[in-house]
Short mmCIF file of C-alpha atoms and ligand atoms in Angstrom, two decimals:
data_model
loop_
_atom_site.label_atom_id
_atom_site.label_comp_id
_atom_site.label_asym_id
_atom_site.label_seq_id
_atom_site.Cartn_x
_atom_site.Cartn_y
_atom_site.Cartn_z
CA UNK A 1 1.92 12.78 -84.68
CA UNK A 2 1.31 12.00 -80.88
CA UNK A 3 -0.31 8.78 -80.02
CA UNK A 4 -1.95 8.58 -76.48
CA UNK A 5 -4.14 5.93 -75.06
CA UNK A 6 -7.52 7.17 -74.05
CA UNK A 7 -6.80 6.47 -70.38
CA UNK A 8 -3.51 8.44 -70.33
CA UNK A 9 -5.16 11.26 -72.24
CA UNK A 10 -7.96 11.42 -69.66
CA UNK A 11 -5.44 11.37 -66.92
CA UNK A 12 -3.42 14.34 -68.05
CA UNK A 13 -6.54 16.42 -68.70
CA UNK A 14 -7.95 15.52 -65.22
CA UNK A 15 -4.68 16.71 -63.71
CA UNK A 16 -5.41 20.15 -65.05
CA UNK A 17 -8.87 20.03 -63.51
CA UNK A 18 -7.47 18.93 -60.04
CA UNK A 19 -4.99 21.90 -59.93
CA UNK A 20 -7.34 24.53 -61.25
CA UNK A 21 -7.07 27.51 -61.00
CA UNK A 22 -3.36 26.78 -61.03
CA UNK A 23 -1.39 25.15 -63.84
CA UNK A 24 -0.44 21.47 -63.60
CA UNK A 25 2.48 20.07 -65.32
CA UNK A 26 4.04 16.68 -66.00
CA UNK A 27 6.01 14.47 -68.32
CA UNK A 28 4.95 12.16 -71.20
CA UNK A 29 6.75 8.88 -71.19
CA UNK A 30 6.80 6.39 -74.07
CA UNK A 31 8.81 5.84 -77.17
CA UNK A 32 9.83 7.37 -80.47
CA UNK A 33 8.69 5.25 -83.42
CA UNK A 34 10.71 4.84 -86.53
CA UNK A 35 8.02 6.67 -88.58
CA UNK A 36 8.42 9.81 -86.35
CA UNK A 37 5.33 9.03 -84.29
CA UNK A 38 5.56 9.41 -80.58
CA UNK A 39 3.65 6.97 -78.45
CA UNK A 40 2.83 7.89 -74.88
CA UNK A 41 2.22 5.03 -72.49
CA UNK A 42 2.37 6.94 -69.18
CA UNK A 43 2.37 10.40 -67.66
CA UNK A 44 4.40 11.42 -64.63
CA UNK A 45 2.86 14.25 -62.67
CA UNK A 46 5.22 17.01 -61.39
CA UNK A 47 4.81 19.38 -58.60
CA UNK A 48 4.49 23.01 -59.71
CA UNK A 49 7.63 24.51 -58.18
CA UNK A 50 6.99 28.00 -59.45
CA UNK A 51 5.67 29.83 -56.49
CA UNK A 52 5.69 33.32 -57.83
CA UNK A 53 2.73 32.93 -60.09
CA UNK A 54 1.66 29.33 -60.46
CA UNK A 55 -1.48 30.23 -62.30
CA UNK A 56 0.42 31.28 -65.38
CA UNK A 57 3.87 29.84 -65.25
CA UNK A 58 5.10 26.28 -64.83
CA UNK A 59 8.37 24.83 -64.00
CA UNK A 60 9.55 21.27 -63.43
CA UNK A 61 12.17 20.82 -60.76
CA UNK A 62 15.30 19.37 -62.55
CA UNK A 63 15.91 16.87 -59.74
CA UNK A 64 12.39 15.58 -60.26
CA UNK A 65 12.86 15.46 -64.06
CA UNK A 66 16.04 13.37 -63.62
CA UNK A 67 14.31 10.98 -61.35
CA UNK A 68 11.31 10.62 -63.78
CA UNK A 69 13.87 9.99 -66.68
CA UNK A 70 15.82 7.36 -64.63
CA UNK A 71 12.66 5.46 -63.57
CA UNK A 72 11.34 5.61 -67.21
CA UNK A 73 14.52 4.14 -68.57
CA UNK A 74 14.24 1.32 -66.09
CA UNK A 75 10.91 0.45 -67.73
CA UNK A 76 12.38 1.04 -71.24
CA UNK A 77 10.47 4.33 -71.67
CA UNK A 78 11.87 7.65 -72.94
CA UNK A 79 10.68 11.19 -72.21
CA UNK A 80 8.67 12.10 -75.39
CA UNK A 81 7.15 15.30 -74.15
CA UNK A 82 5.61 17.48 -71.52
CA UNK A 83 2.24 18.73 -70.59
CA UNK A 84 0.73 21.61 -68.73
CA UNK A 85 -2.56 23.39 -68.39
CA UNK A 86 -3.84 26.86 -69.23
CA UNK A 87 -6.41 27.85 -66.58
CA UNK A 88 -9.07 29.96 -68.31
CA UNK A 89 -6.78 30.51 -71.36
CA UNK A 90 -6.69 28.99 -74.82
CA UNK A 91 -4.71 25.79 -75.42
CA UNK A 92 -2.02 27.72 -77.45
CA UNK A 93 1.59 28.09 -76.53
CA UNK A 94 2.81 31.33 -75.21
CA UNK A 95 6.35 33.01 -75.75
CA UNK A 96 7.20 31.86 -72.25
CA UNK A 97 6.30 28.27 -73.10
CA UNK A 98 8.61 28.54 -76.12
CA UNK A 99 11.49 30.15 -74.16
CA UNK A 100 11.16 27.44 -71.52
CA UNK A 101 10.98 24.49 -73.87
CA UNK A 102 14.40 22.90 -74.62
CA UNK A 103 13.77 19.31 -75.70
CA UNK A 104 13.85 19.42 -79.51
CA UNK A 105 11.78 16.73 -81.05
CA UNK A 106 9.58 16.23 -78.01
CA UNK A 107 5.80 17.23 -77.79
CA UNK A 108 4.42 20.00 -75.60
CA UNK A 109 0.75 19.26 -74.73
CA UNK A 110 -1.35 22.19 -73.52
CA UNK A 111 -4.91 21.68 -72.10
CA UNK A 112 -7.26 24.66 -71.61
CA UNK A 113 -9.17 24.39 -68.37
CA UNK A 114 -12.27 26.65 -68.39
CA UNK A 115 -13.89 27.26 -65.00
CA UNK A 116 -12.40 23.98 -63.80
CA UNK A 117 -13.29 21.76 -66.69
CA UNK A 118 -10.82 20.64 -69.28
CA UNK A 119 -11.78 21.69 -72.80
CA UNK A 120 -9.41 21.73 -75.73
CA UNK A 121 -5.99 19.82 -75.74
CA UNK A 122 -3.51 20.65 -78.32
CA UNK A 123 0.00 19.31 -79.02
CA UNK A 124 3.07 21.20 -80.32
CA UNK A 125 6.30 19.59 -81.43
CA UNK A 126 9.46 21.54 -80.65
CA UNK A 127 11.04 21.55 -84.10
CA UNK A 128 14.32 23.06 -85.24
CA UNK A 129 18.04 22.07 -85.29
CA UNK A 130 19.14 23.91 -82.13
CA UNK A 131 18.14 26.31 -79.44
CA UNK A 132 18.23 29.57 -81.60
CA UNK A 133 16.29 27.82 -84.35
CA UNK A 134 13.55 26.15 -82.25
CA UNK A 135 9.99 26.69 -82.96
CA UNK A 136 6.61 24.95 -82.10
CA UNK A 137 4.80 23.22 -84.91
CA UNK A 138 1.22 22.02 -84.55
CA UNK A 139 0.88 18.28 -84.13
CA UNK A 140 -2.01 15.85 -84.39
CA UNK A 141 -3.00 13.97 -81.29
CA UNK A 142 -4.35 10.47 -81.93
CA UNK A 143 -6.10 8.51 -79.27
ZN1 ZN B 1 1.76 27.56 -71.08
#
């Protein structure tokens, strides 16, 4: 289960509307609770560095990710997931999304942005024991 405050949830959906017709992407910061819930307290926006086809691919600069991770730790926050948008496509993960997901146990949130307006937001947890075993599992989002 992924718990997000309404403000943070609105912010990540709005990000996808702002970058439409291109994908947005960013990082979810918060904490892993003992019961397996992830609580998101903040999102960090990332620049989309994928210049070849930014409308259907996303990529976070590793240097940017390290900076976000360090700044989060200074506030006592962990990276609990990632988010991106699917302009004019359903909020379902693609094979590319799975191939590029490497943080097992983290949440991958996808928002569909139809004609510039955010519609469905879904979350998938990257489950499995290692890279060859990884898979996306549907996850409840609770505001
Ligand atoms: Zn995607």
